[in-house]
């Protein structure tokens, strides 16, 4: 007969309250949705910038500052939408990192007295913070003071998360069904005959590695210039020629923090966004399901379980932390609508700020055209290499055919002579 847990300890609303769990899950879901929207905006932004640069190349010799403003409007619109979603992701990451740090500090302070059930809930809950952190890392590269504080906070969260996970794994080794607080009900989380704490160790090890895997992918965003240089140097070595100095320029994080970046940097970043969104798609439902399933399966085993269902100060406070997200959305939409109305009203009457932006935009367009030309040069170089190999292969086949042709004529003459002799006989 399968052993059953006799109790999971006393209720702890400050850690496992319904408001706290809902707050973390809603913030993670919000981040996940906004990340998908930001990814779609990035795709359109890159597409429109390439299209605009292609049109400028086809019109050859057009003075970029004299181009009609309509050429730039669509790019500006998608850029504003892109920046709006990134600002929302950064703000949400800051909020969730702060609450995640608070929860981890609270759990570490009680780590020796927390029940296994509550330790598991804390683990799944703080794992959701990684989604927001990855989204913030991959969406922008901010070298300002605020950006530096954000990265340091994420690093601190990662250290505390790893520390807590290690302590949780150590404590799990004292699993005991007959000792209240040293077990929990795993109904709908594992098979009835699963061995504990073996399956719990496997789950924690796999998901912890998965969380850090997503963080590592997002951290590659901090060195896109390395990806850029490596990929193009690899291409240069493959075609046997040096690239122009312009294609080998290094982009420092400070330059990449600017609003306008090269098409190559944007494409590399877009690939990283796709990777992070893909892994987060699995990470979010896994931890959300584990959190609420574990809670529902163990409520009856708690002492004073109704305390964790009550909406006390800590529960209401956790839900109130969702308000900045809603306020951020309202402010972002308001700013975007103001920008749209301002753009429509100042098509002909440009202020000094508008002229400066237009000059920056023209400079960016020149760089985009230069990148497209470099791409054409690379493609042309690859095409020449391919033609050279095809030509060598074709010439080799021709030489082989020429060498075999005399032997074919001699064989044909012999066959004719043999046929003549047989006919005469």
mmCIF file of C-alpha atoms in Angstrom:
data_model
loop_
_atom_site.group_PDB
_atom_site.id
_atom_site.type_symbol
_atom_site.label_atom_id
_atom_site.label_comp_id
_atom_site.label_asym_id
_atom_site.label_seq_id
_atom_site.Cartn_x
_atom_site.Cartn_y
_atom_site.Cartn_z
ATOM 1 C CA UNK A 1 0.000 0.000 0.000
ATOM 2 C CA UNK A 2 1.238 3.486 -0.919
ATOM 3 C CA UNK A 3 2.430 5.636 2.012
ATOM 4 C CA UNK A 4 0.558 8.871 2.679
ATOM 5 C CA UNK A 5 1.683 12.140 4.186
ATOM 6 C CA UNK A 6 -0.002 12.704 7.546
ATOM 7 C CA UNK A 7 0.449 16.490 7.559
ATOM 8 C CA UNK A 8 2.301 19.366 5.883
ATOM 9 C CA UNK A 9 2.677 21.664 8.883
ATOM 10 C CA UNK A 10 1.187 25.001 9.883
ATOM 11 C CA UNK A 11 -0.302 27.492 7.448
ATOM 12 C CA UNK A 12 1.951 30.334 6.288
ATOM 13 C CA UNK A 13 -0.057 33.025 4.447
ATOM 14 C CA UNK A 14 2.977 35.280 3.999
ATOM 15 C CA UNK A 15 4.473 32.678 1.663
ATOM 16 C CA UNK A 16 1.617 30.541 0.348
ATOM 17 C CA UNK A 17 -1.325 32.960 0.523
ATOM 18 C CA UNK A 18 -3.675 33.008 -2.442
ATOM 19 C CA UNK A 19 -2.937 36.675 -3.174
ATOM 20 C CA UNK A 20 0.834 36.159 -3.328
ATOM 21 C CA UNK A 21 0.608 33.167 -5.662
ATOM 22 C CA UNK A 22 -1.908 34.896 -7.935
ATOM 23 C CA UNK A 23 0.239 38.029 -8.077
ATOM 24 C CA UNK A 24 3.325 36.145 -9.267
ATOM 25 C CA UNK A 25 1.388 34.097 -11.823
ATOM 26 C CA UNK A 26 -0.455 37.111 -13.252
ATOM 27 C CA UNK A 27 2.793 39.070 -13.586
ATOM 28 C CA UNK A 28 4.468 36.123 -15.324
ATOM 29 C CA UNK A 29 1.505 35.743 -17.697
ATOM 30 C CA UNK A 30 1.578 39.475 -18.417
ATOM 31 C CA UNK A 31 5.289 39.295 -19.216
ATOM 32 C CA UNK A 32 4.791 36.297 -21.461
ATOM 33 C CA UNK A 33 2.049 37.996 -23.503
ATOM 34 C CA UNK A 34 3.951 41.287 -23.812
ATOM 35 C CA UNK A 35 7.083 39.361 -24.880
ATOM 36 C CA UNK A 36 5.176 37.790 -27.762
ATOM 37 C CA UNK A 37 3.786 41.193 -28.775
ATOM 38 C CA UNK A 38 7.270 42.748 -28.593
ATOM 39 C CA UNK A 39 8.658 39.935 -30.737
ATOM 40 C CA UNK A 40 5.995 40.604 -33.396
ATOM 41 C CA UNK A 41 6.741 44.343 -33.312
ATOM 42 C CA UNK A 42 10.451 43.664 -33.754
ATOM 43 C CA UNK A 43 9.785 41.537 -36.824
ATOM 44 C CA UNK A 44 7.762 44.312 -38.452
ATOM 45 C CA UNK A 45 10.290 46.966 -37.477
ATOM 46 C CA UNK A 46 13.168 45.046 -39.077
ATOM 47 C CA UNK A 47 11.093 44.315 -42.175
ATOM 48 C CA UNK A 48 10.132 47.971 -42.670
ATOM 49 C CA UNK A 49 13.682 49.226 -42.152
ATOM 50 C CA UNK A 50 14.996 46.803 -44.755
ATOM 51 C CA UNK A 51 12.209 47.764 -47.152
ATOM 52 C CA UNK A 52 12.910 51.468 -46.685
ATOM 53 C CA UNK A 53 16.643 50.967 -47.276
ATOM 54 C CA UNK A 54 15.892 48.877 -50.371
ATOM 55 C CA UNK A 55 13.637 51.620 -51.749
ATOM 56 C CA UNK A 56 16.339 54.218 -51.152
ATOM 57 C CA UNK A 57 18.878 52.029 -52.978
ATOM 58 C CA UNK A 58 16.520 51.544 -55.911
ATOM 59 C CA UNK A 59 16.002 55.304 -56.158
ATOM 60 C CA UNK A 60 19.796 55.807 -56.124
ATOM 61 C CA UNK A 61 21.220 59.220 -55.367
ATOM 62 C CA UNK A 62 18.183 60.597 -53.512
ATOM 63 C CA UNK A 63 19.204 63.078 -50.823
ATOM 64 C CA UNK A 64 18.180 61.297 -47.653
ATOM 65 C CA UNK A 65 17.192 64.456 -45.783
ATOM 66 C CA UNK A 66 14.968 65.464 -48.698
ATOM 67 C CA UNK A 67 13.068 62.177 -48.780
ATOM 68 C CA UNK A 68 9.317 62.458 -48.139
ATOM 69 C CA UNK A 69 8.451 62.013 -44.480
ATOM 70 C CA UNK A 70 5.991 59.251 -45.367
ATOM 71 C CA UNK A 71 9.029 57.058 -46.101
ATOM 72 C CA UNK A 72 9.921 57.251 -42.419
ATOM 73 C CA UNK A 73 6.481 57.286 -40.773
ATOM 74 C CA UNK A 74 5.806 53.554 -40.767
ATOM 75 C CA UNK A 75 9.266 52.838 -39.390
ATOM 76 C CA UNK A 76 8.781 55.450 -36.656
ATOM 77 C CA UNK A 77 5.359 54.074 -35.765
ATOM 78 C CA UNK A 78 6.610 50.521 -35.300
ATOM 79 C CA UNK A 79 9.633 51.830 -33.444
ATOM 80 C CA UNK A 80 7.389 53.661 -30.964
ATOM 81 C CA UNK A 81 5.296 50.520 -30.450
ATOM 82 C CA UNK A 82 8.484 48.532 -29.971
ATOM 83 C CA UNK A 83 9.823 50.933 -27.351
ATOM 84 C CA UNK A 84 6.466 50.969 -25.552
ATOM 85 C CA UNK A 85 6.423 47.190 -25.103
ATOM 86 C CA UNK A 86 10.055 47.161 -24.001
ATOM 87 C CA UNK A 87 9.378 49.798 -21.356
ATOM 88 C CA UNK A 88 6.505 47.684 -20.037
ATOM 89 C CA UNK A 89 8.722 44.588 -19.912
ATOM 90 C CA UNK A 90 11.449 46.431 -18.028
ATOM 91 C CA UNK A 91 9.024 47.886 -15.489
ATOM 92 C CA UNK A 92 7.356 44.520 -14.923
ATOM 93 C CA UNK A 93 10.750 42.860 -14.516
ATOM 94 C CA UNK A 94 11.795 45.422 -11.901
ATOM 95 C CA UNK A 95 8.591 44.871 -9.918
ATOM 96 C CA UNK A 96 8.716 41.087 -10.081
ATOM 97 C CA UNK A 97 12.432 40.954 -9.294
ATOM 98 C CA UNK A 98 11.831 43.066 -6.181
ATOM 99 C CA UNK A 99 8.962 40.856 -4.994
ATOM 100 C CA UNK A 100 10.952 37.739 -5.876
ATOM 101 C CA UNK A 101 13.910 38.954 -3.815
ATOM 102 C CA UNK A 102 11.593 39.720 -0.898
ATOM 103 C CA UNK A 103 10.064 36.239 -1.061
ATOM 104 C CA UNK A 104 13.481 34.565 -1.296
ATOM 105 C CA UNK A 105 14.880 36.542 1.640
ATOM 106 C CA UNK A 106 11.813 35.664 3.711
ATOM 107 C CA UNK A 107 12.093 31.980 2.781
ATOM 108 C CA UNK A 108 15.842 31.847 3.470
ATOM 109 C CA UNK A 109 15.272 33.422 6.882
ATOM 110 C CA UNK A 110 12.831 30.596 7.706
ATOM 111 C CA UNK A 111 14.566 27.845 5.738
ATOM 112 C CA UNK A 112 15.162 25.650 8.814
ATOM 113 C CA UNK A 113 11.548 25.790 9.961
ATOM 114 C CA UNK A 114 9.626 25.889 6.680
ATOM 115 C CA UNK A 115 7.707 22.761 5.772
ATOM 116 C CA UNK A 116 8.611 20.915 2.589
ATOM 117 C CA UNK A 117 5.238 21.896 1.163
ATOM 118 C CA UNK A 118 5.891 25.610 1.602
ATOM 119 C CA UNK A 119 9.461 25.278 0.329
ATOM 120 C CA UNK A 120 8.133 23.667 -2.843
ATOM 121 C CA UNK A 121 5.576 26.456 -3.305
ATOM 122 C CA UNK A 122 8.255 29.111 -2.861
ATOM 123 C CA UNK A 123 10.485 27.334 -5.369
ATOM 124 C CA UNK A 124 7.799 27.245 -8.082
ATOM 125 C CA UNK A 125 6.711 30.808 -7.364
ATOM 126 C CA UNK A 126 10.148 32.433 -7.552
ATOM 127 C CA UNK A 127 10.951 30.396 -10.676
ATOM 128 C CA UNK A 128 8.307 32.464 -12.459
ATOM 129 C CA UNK A 129 10.475 35.553 -11.896
ATOM 130 C CA UNK A 130 12.984 34.178 -14.419
ATOM 131 C CA UNK A 131 10.477 34.773 -17.234
ATOM 132 C CA UNK A 132 10.316 38.505 -16.499
ATOM 133 C CA UNK A 133 14.082 38.728 -16.040
ATOM 134 C CA UNK A 134 14.789 37.016 -19.353
ATOM 135 C CA UNK A 135 12.285 39.216 -21.155
ATOM 136 C CA UNK A 136 13.896 42.357 -19.745
ATOM 137 C CA UNK A 137 17.423 41.180 -20.582
ATOM 138 C CA UNK A 138 16.608 40.272 -24.150
ATOM 139 C CA UNK A 139 14.371 43.244 -24.915
ATOM 140 C CA UNK A 140 16.862 46.006 -24.232
ATOM 141 C CA UNK A 141 20.462 46.770 -23.401
ATOM 142 C CA UNK A 142 20.473 49.742 -21.055
ATOM 143 C CA UNK A 143 23.828 51.152 -19.958
ATOM 144 C CA UNK A 144 22.239 53.821 -17.749
ATOM 145 C CA UNK A 145 22.201 53.726 -13.952
ATOM 146 C CA UNK A 146 18.703 52.206 -13.986
ATOM 147 C CA UNK A 147 19.846 49.483 -16.377
ATOM 148 C CA UNK A 148 22.895 48.683 -14.256
ATOM 149 C CA UNK A 149 20.740 48.399 -11.131
ATOM 150 C CA UNK A 150 18.356 46.111 -13.023
ATOM 151 C CA UNK A 151 21.158 43.757 -14.087
ATOM 152 C CA UNK A 152 22.649 43.691 -10.592
ATOM 153 C CA UNK A 153 19.220 42.926 -9.119
ATOM 154 C CA UNK A 154 18.747 40.061 -11.564
ATOM 155 C CA UNK A 155 22.209 38.728 -10.679
ATOM 156 C CA UNK A 156 21.390 38.945 -6.959
ATOM 157 C CA UNK A 157 18.097 37.146 -7.558
ATOM 158 C CA UNK A 158 19.936 34.373 -9.439
ATOM 159 C CA UNK A 159 22.416 33.918 -6.555
ATOM 160 C CA UNK A 160 19.670 33.759 -3.918
ATOM 161 C CA UNK A 161 17.599 31.465 -6.137
ATOM 162 C CA UNK A 162 20.492 29.028 -6.517
ATOM 163 C CA UNK A 163 21.193 29.180 -2.768
ATOM 164 C CA UNK A 164 17.575 28.496 -1.889
ATOM 165 C CA UNK A 165 17.317 25.638 -4.412
ATOM 166 C CA UNK A 166 20.434 24.012 -2.964
ATOM 167 C CA UNK A 167 19.110 24.243 0.604
ATOM 168 C CA UNK A 168 15.741 22.899 -0.512
ATOM 169 C CA UNK A 169 17.433 19.921 -2.152
ATOM 170 C CA UNK A 170 19.445 19.210 0.998
ATOM 171 C CA UNK A 171 16.400 19.360 3.271
ATOM 172 C CA UNK A 172 14.416 17.051 0.983
ATOM 173 C CA UNK A 173 16.787 14.225 1.871
ATOM 174 C CA UNK A 174 15.086 13.985 5.279
ATOM 175 C CA UNK A 175 11.715 13.105 3.709
ATOM 176 C CA UNK A 176 9.496 11.301 6.221
ATOM 177 C CA UNK A 177 5.797 10.456 5.731
ATOM 178 C CA UNK A 178 5.288 10.120 9.482
ATOM 179 C CA UNK A 179 6.811 13.475 10.396
ATOM 180 C CA UNK A 180 4.462 16.439 9.771
ATOM 181 C CA UNK A 181 6.087 19.082 7.586
ATOM 182 C CA UNK A 182 8.615 16.630 6.125
ATOM 183 C CA UNK A 183 6.401 15.464 3.259
ATOM 184 C CA UNK A 184 3.569 16.617 1.011
ATOM 185 C CA UNK A 185 0.895 15.107 -1.194
ATOM 186 C CA UNK A 186 2.013 14.808 -4.835
ATOM 187 C CA UNK A 187 -1.366 13.860 -6.310
ATOM 188 C CA UNK A 188 -1.455 14.817 -10.036
ATOM 189 C CA UNK A 189 2.206 15.794 -9.854
ATOM 190 C CA UNK A 190 3.787 12.340 -9.880
ATOM 191 C CA UNK A 191 2.748 8.714 -10.236
ATOM 192 C CA UNK A 192 1.272 6.940 -7.163
ATOM 193 C CA UNK A 193 4.281 4.641 -6.899
ATOM 194 C CA UNK A 194 6.915 7.365 -7.351
ATOM 195 C CA UNK A 195 9.825 7.279 -4.925
ATOM 196 C CA UNK A 196 10.370 10.370 -2.791
ATOM 197 C CA UNK A 197 12.465 12.398 -2.606
ATOM 198 C CA UNK A 198 14.008 10.973 -5.813
ATOM 199 C CA UNK A 199 11.340 12.359 -8.161
ATOM 200 C CA UNK A 200 11.438 15.688 -6.314
ATOM 201 C CA UNK A 201 15.213 15.882 -6.752
ATOM 202 C CA UNK A 202 14.828 15.183 -10.471
ATOM 203 C CA UNK A 203 12.134 17.853 -10.830
ATOM 204 C CA UNK A 204 14.130 20.492 -8.969
ATOM 205 C CA UNK A 205 17.384 19.710 -10.792
ATOM 206 C CA UNK A 206 15.775 19.782 -14.222
ATOM 207 C CA UNK A 207 13.728 22.943 -13.694
ATOM 208 C CA UNK A 208 16.585 24.804 -11.980
ATOM 209 C CA UNK A 209 18.913 24.042 -14.885
ATOM 210 C CA UNK A 210 16.127 25.082 -17.232
ATOM 211 C CA UNK A 211 15.747 28.447 -15.478
ATOM 212 C CA UNK A 212 19.474 29.159 -15.691
ATOM 213 C CA UNK A 213 19.498 28.001 -19.302
ATOM 214 C CA UNK A 214 16.971 30.712 -20.172
ATOM 215 C CA UNK A 215 18.991 33.271 -18.236
ATOM 216 C CA UNK A 216 22.163 32.284 -20.096
ATOM 217 C CA UNK A 217 20.393 32.634 -23.443
ATOM 218 C CA UNK A 218 19.159 36.076 -22.411
ATOM 219 C CA UNK A 219 22.626 37.017 -21.125
ATOM 220 C CA UNK A 220 24.033 36.505 -24.623
ATOM 221 C CA UNK A 221 22.119 39.681 -25.396
ATOM 222 C CA UNK A 222 24.828 41.526 -23.479
ATOM 223 C CA UNK A 223 27.421 40.664 -26.147
ATOM 224 C CA UNK A 224 25.695 40.820 -29.540
ATOM 225 C CA UNK A 225 28.752 42.501 -31.031
ATOM 226 C CA UNK A 226 30.621 39.208 -30.461
ATOM 227 C CA UNK A 227 27.940 37.308 -32.367
ATOM 228 C CA UNK A 228 28.078 39.891 -35.144
ATOM 229 C CA UNK A 229 31.855 39.805 -35.551
ATOM 230 C CA UNK A 230 32.113 36.018 -35.225
ATOM 231 C CA UNK A 231 29.452 35.328 -37.858
ATOM 232 C CA UNK A 232 30.910 37.709 -40.414
ATOM 233 C CA UNK A 233 34.514 36.677 -39.778
ATOM 234 C CA UNK A 234 33.428 33.082 -40.304
ATOM 235 C CA UNK A 235 31.879 34.103 -43.608
ATOM 236 C CA UNK A 236 35.042 35.961 -44.561
ATOM 237 C CA UNK A 237 37.225 32.914 -43.936
ATOM 238 C CA UNK A 238 34.834 30.722 -45.928
ATOM 239 C CA UNK A 239 35.183 32.822 -49.083
ATOM 240 C CA UNK A 240 38.898 33.386 -48.582
ATOM 241 C CA UNK A 241 38.918 37.174 -48.451
ATOM 242 C CA UNK A 242 39.020 39.887 -45.841
ATOM 243 C CA UNK A 243 35.900 41.848 -45.109
ATOM 244 C CA UNK A 244 35.819 45.640 -45.290
ATOM 245 C CA UNK A 245 36.618 47.407 -42.065
ATOM 246 C CA UNK A 246 33.054 48.717 -41.907
ATOM 247 C CA UNK A 247 31.695 45.181 -41.560
ATOM 248 C CA UNK A 248 34.131 44.360 -38.761
ATOM 249 C CA UNK A 249 33.351 47.317 -36.533
ATOM 250 C CA UNK A 250 32.636 46.377 -32.956
ATOM 251 C CA UNK A 251 29.507 47.561 -31.264
ATOM 252 C CA UNK A 252 29.977 48.341 -27.616
ATOM 253 C CA UNK A 253 27.121 47.934 -25.138
ATOM 254 C CA UNK A 254 27.002 51.703 -24.824
ATOM 255 C CA UNK A 255 26.306 52.100 -28.536
ATOM 256 C CA UNK A 256 23.828 49.268 -28.519
ATOM 257 C CA UNK A 257 21.856 50.946 -25.765
ATOM 258 C CA UNK A 258 20.852 53.673 -28.188
ATOM 259 C CA UNK A 259 17.402 53.563 -29.681
ATOM 260 C CA UNK A 260 18.611 52.944 -33.236
ATOM 261 C CA UNK A 261 20.683 49.844 -33.885
ATOM 262 C CA UNK A 262 21.957 48.114 -36.977
ATOM 263 C CA UNK A 263 19.820 45.613 -38.843
ATOM 264 C CA UNK A 264 22.288 42.853 -38.018
ATOM 265 C CA UNK A 265 22.120 43.598 -34.289
ATOM 266 C CA UNK A 266 18.325 43.670 -34.431
ATOM 267 C CA UNK A 267 18.184 40.336 -36.263
ATOM 268 C CA UNK A 268 20.526 38.694 -33.738
ATOM 269 C CA UNK A 269 18.438 40.092 -30.902
ATOM 270 C CA UNK A 270 15.248 38.897 -32.594
ATOM 271 C CA UNK A 271 16.628 35.353 -32.732
ATOM 272 C CA UNK A 272 17.437 35.512 -29.008
ATOM 273 C CA UNK A 273 13.929 36.777 -28.276
ATOM 274 C CA UNK A 274 12.494 33.841 -30.193
ATOM 275 C CA UNK A 275 14.677 31.427 -28.207
ATOM 276 C CA UNK A 276 13.696 32.898 -24.842
ATOM 277 C CA UNK A 277 9.992 33.010 -25.705
ATOM 278 C CA UNK A 278 10.167 29.377 -26.807
ATOM 279 C CA UNK A 279 11.666 28.143 -23.550
ATOM 280 C CA UNK A 280 9.474 30.449 -21.433
ATOM 281 C CA UNK A 281 6.406 28.983 -23.137
ATOM 282 C CA UNK A 282 7.219 25.682 -21.433
ATOM 283 C CA UNK A 283 8.511 27.182 -18.191
ATOM 284 C CA UNK A 284 5.469 29.320 -17.360
ATOM 285 C CA UNK A 285 2.693 26.680 -17.536
ATOM 286 C CA UNK A 286 4.881 24.096 -15.794
ATOM 287 C CA UNK A 287 5.496 26.161 -12.646
ATOM 288 C CA UNK A 288 1.985 27.654 -12.632
ATOM 289 C CA UNK A 289 0.447 24.176 -12.824
ATOM 290 C CA UNK A 290 2.771 22.814 -10.137
ATOM 291 C CA UNK A 291 1.999 25.733 -7.799
ATOM 292 C CA UNK A 292 -1.781 25.508 -7.832
ATOM 293 C CA UNK A 293 -1.971 21.710 -8.082
ATOM 294 C CA UNK A 294 0.340 21.292 -5.091
ATOM 295 C CA UNK A 295 -1.643 23.846 -3.116
ATOM 296 C CA UNK A 296 -4.993 22.240 -3.887
ATOM 297 C CA UNK A 297 -3.707 18.748 -3.039
ATOM 298 C CA UNK A 298 -2.314 19.770 0.361
ATOM 299 C CA UNK A 299 -4.810 22.297 1.720
ATOM 300 C CA UNK A 300 -6.599 19.642 3.751
ATOM 301 C CA UNK A 301 -3.299 18.579 5.361
ATOM 302 C CA UNK A 302 -2.524 22.058 6.706
ATOM 303 C CA UNK A 303 -3.112 23.208 10.251
ATOM 304 C CA UNK A 304 -5.533 26.182 9.994
ATOM 305 C CA UNK A 305 -5.671 25.968 6.202
ATOM 306 C CA UNK A 306 -8.329 28.701 6.017
ATOM 307 C CA UNK A 307 -5.661 31.258 7.009
ATOM 308 C CA UNK A 308 -3.970 30.933 3.606
ATOM 309 C CA UNK A 309 -7.321 31.533 1.875
ATOM 310 C CA UNK A 310 -8.047 34.731 3.810
ATOM 311 C CA UNK A 311 -7.347 38.054 2.118
ATOM 312 C CA UNK A 312 -5.165 39.643 4.749
ATOM 313 C CA UNK A 313 -2.794 42.594 4.401
ATOM 314 C CA UNK A 314 0.007 40.585 2.751
ATOM 315 C CA UNK A 315 -2.400 39.126 0.175
ATOM 316 C CA UNK A 316 -3.951 42.472 -0.709
ATOM 317 C CA UNK A 317 -0.506 44.089 -0.777
ATOM 318 C CA UNK A 318 0.747 41.498 -3.258
ATOM 319 C CA UNK A 319 -2.213 42.129 -5.573
ATOM 320 C CA UNK A 320 -1.761 45.905 -5.281
ATOM 321 C CA UNK A 321 1.705 45.430 -6.796
ATOM 322 C CA UNK A 322 -0.108 44.597 -10.044
ATOM 323 C CA UNK A 323 -1.370 48.188 -10.193
ATOM 324 C CA UNK A 324 1.907 49.618 -11.616
ATOM 325 C CA UNK A 325 1.522 47.259 -14.575
ATOM 326 C CA UNK A 326 -1.956 48.571 -15.333
ATOM 327 C CA UNK A 327 -0.848 52.162 -14.791
ATOM 328 C CA UNK A 328 2.162 51.532 -17.040
ATOM 329 C CA UNK A 329 -0.089 50.262 -19.830
ATOM 330 C CA UNK A 330 -2.361 53.310 -19.549
ATOM 331 C CA UNK A 331 0.596 55.723 -19.576
ATOM 332 C CA UNK A 332 2.255 53.926 -22.500
ATOM 333 C CA UNK A 333 -0.922 53.986 -24.593
ATOM 334 C CA UNK A 334 -1.465 57.656 -23.743
ATOM 335 C CA UNK A 335 2.097 58.568 -24.773
ATOM 336 C CA UNK A 336 1.773 56.660 -28.016
ATOM 337 C CA UNK A 337 -1.532 58.355 -28.912
ATOM 338 C CA UNK A 338 -0.007 61.760 -28.154
ATOM 339 C CA UNK A 339 2.945 60.924 -30.377
ATOM 340 C CA UNK A 340 0.598 59.870 -33.205
ATOM 341 C CA UNK A 341 -1.437 63.070 -32.984
ATOM 342 C CA UNK A 342 1.750 65.131 -32.860
ATOM 343 C CA UNK A 343 3.123 63.378 -35.931
ATOM 344 C CA UNK A 344 -0.079 63.997 -37.888
ATOM 345 C CA UNK A 345 -0.147 67.655 -36.873
ATOM 346 C CA UNK A 346 3.505 68.459 -37.643
ATOM 347 C CA UNK A 347 4.115 66.906 -41.039
ATOM 348 C CA UNK A 348 5.233 70.210 -42.571
ATOM 349 C CA UNK A 349 6.086 72.320 -39.497
ATOM 350 C CA UNK A 350 9.143 70.649 -38.021
ATOM 351 C CA UNK A 351 10.609 71.763 -34.711
ATOM 352 C CA UNK A 352 14.314 71.667 -33.852
ATOM 353 C CA UNK A 353 13.784 68.327 -32.091
ATOM 354 C CA UNK A 354 11.993 66.964 -35.166
ATOM 355 C CA UNK A 355 14.842 68.066 -37.410
ATOM 356 C CA UNK A 356 17.368 66.405 -35.112
ATOM 357 C CA UNK A 357 15.382 63.162 -35.151
ATOM 358 C CA UNK A 358 15.122 63.374 -38.920
ATOM 359 C CA UNK A 359 18.883 63.810 -39.229
ATOM 360 C CA UNK A 360 19.442 60.806 -36.940
ATOM 361 C CA UNK A 361 16.958 58.847 -39.009
ATOM 362 C CA UNK A 362 18.757 59.779 -42.217
ATOM 363 C CA UNK A 363 22.060 58.648 -40.695
ATOM 364 C CA UNK A 364 20.440 55.365 -39.660
ATOM 365 C CA UNK A 365 19.085 54.918 -43.174
ATOM 366 C CA UNK A 366 22.566 55.423 -44.613
ATOM 367 C CA UNK A 367 23.896 52.715 -42.288
ATOM 368 C CA UNK A 368 21.052 50.375 -43.291
ATOM 369 C CA UNK A 369 21.866 50.930 -46.957
ATOM 370 C CA UNK A 370 25.523 50.231 -46.219
ATOM 371 C CA UNK A 371 24.598 46.958 -44.492
ATOM 372 C CA UNK A 372 22.429 45.877 -47.422
ATOM 373 C CA UNK A 373 25.286 46.601 -49.810
ATOM 374 C CA UNK A 374 27.646 44.570 -47.645
ATOM 375 C CA UNK A 375 25.140 41.717 -47.697
ATOM 376 C CA UNK A 376 25.076 41.936 -51.477
ATOM 377 C CA UNK A 377 28.873 41.832 -51.557
ATOM 378 C CA UNK A 378 28.891 38.738 -49.343
ATOM 379 C CA UNK A 379 26.267 37.040 -51.486
ATOM 380 C CA UNK A 380 28.195 37.967 -54.617
ATOM 381 C CA UNK A 381 31.369 36.529 -53.106
ATOM 382 C CA UNK A 382 29.605 33.268 -52.255
ATOM 383 C CA UNK A 383 28.134 33.150 -55.748
ATOM 384 C CA UNK A 384 31.607 33.563 -57.295
ATOM 385 C CA UNK A 385 32.968 30.772 -55.099
ATOM 386 C CA UNK A 386 30.094 28.521 -56.149
ATOM 387 C CA UNK A 387 30.618 29.337 -59.828
ATOM 388 C CA UNK A 388 34.348 28.646 -59.463
ATOM 389 C CA UNK A 389 33.686 25.197 -57.999
ATOM 390 C CA UNK A 390 31.047 24.438 -60.622
ATOM 391 C CA UNK A 391 33.424 25.534 -63.371
ATOM 392 C CA UNK A 392 36.204 23.285 -62.053
ATOM 393 C CA UNK A 393 33.825 20.352 -61.813
ATOM 394 C CA UNK A 394 32.498 20.970 -65.338
ATOM 395 C CA UNK A 395 36.008 21.254 -66.845
ATOM 396 C CA UNK A 396 37.034 18.015 -65.138
ATOM 397 C CA UNK A 397 34.035 16.216 -66.637
ATOM 398 C CA UNK A 398 34.822 17.603 -70.099
ATOM 399 C CA UNK A 399 38.428 16.374 -69.879
ATOM 400 C CA UNK A 400 37.236 12.923 -68.855
ATOM 401 C CA UNK A 401 34.833 12.822 -71.801
ATOM 402 C CA UNK A 402 37.592 13.900 -74.219
ATOM 403 C CA UNK A 403 39.905 11.159 -72.944
ATOM 404 C CA UNK A 404 37.225 8.507 -73.330
ATOM 405 C CA UNK A 405 36.067 9.646 -76.800
ATOM 406 C CA UNK A 406 38.925 8.017 -78.921
ATOM 407 C CA UNK A 407 38.391 4.700 -77.203
ATOM 408 C CA UNK A 408 34.718 4.907 -78.154
ATOM 409 C CA UNK A 409 35.520 5.501 -81.872
ATOM 410 C CA UNK A 410 37.940 2.559 -81.980
ATOM 411 C CA UNK A 411 35.387 0.252 -80.405
ATOM 412 C CA UNK A 412 32.762 1.411 -82.907
ATOM 413 C CA UNK A 413 35.143 0.728 -85.888
ATOM 414 C CA UNK A 414 35.853 -2.777 -84.620
ATOM 415 C CA UNK A 415 32.146 -3.508 -84.310
ATOM 416 C CA UNK A 416 31.557 -2.382 -87.932
ATOM 417 C CA UNK A 417 34.407 -4.571 -89.211
ATOM 418 C CA UNK A 418 33.107 -7.582 -87.298
ATOM 419 C CA UNK A 419 29.610 -7.052 -88.688
ATOM 420 C CA UNK A 420 31.050 -6.868 -92.243
ATOM 421 C CA UNK A 421 32.940 -10.108 -91.830
ATOM 422 C CA UNK A 422 29.927 -11.942 -90.474
ATOM 423 C CA UNK A 423 27.797 -10.644 -93.362
ATOM 424 C CA UNK A 424 30.360 -11.833 -95.940
ATOM 425 C CA UNK A 425 30.430 -15.288 -94.458
#
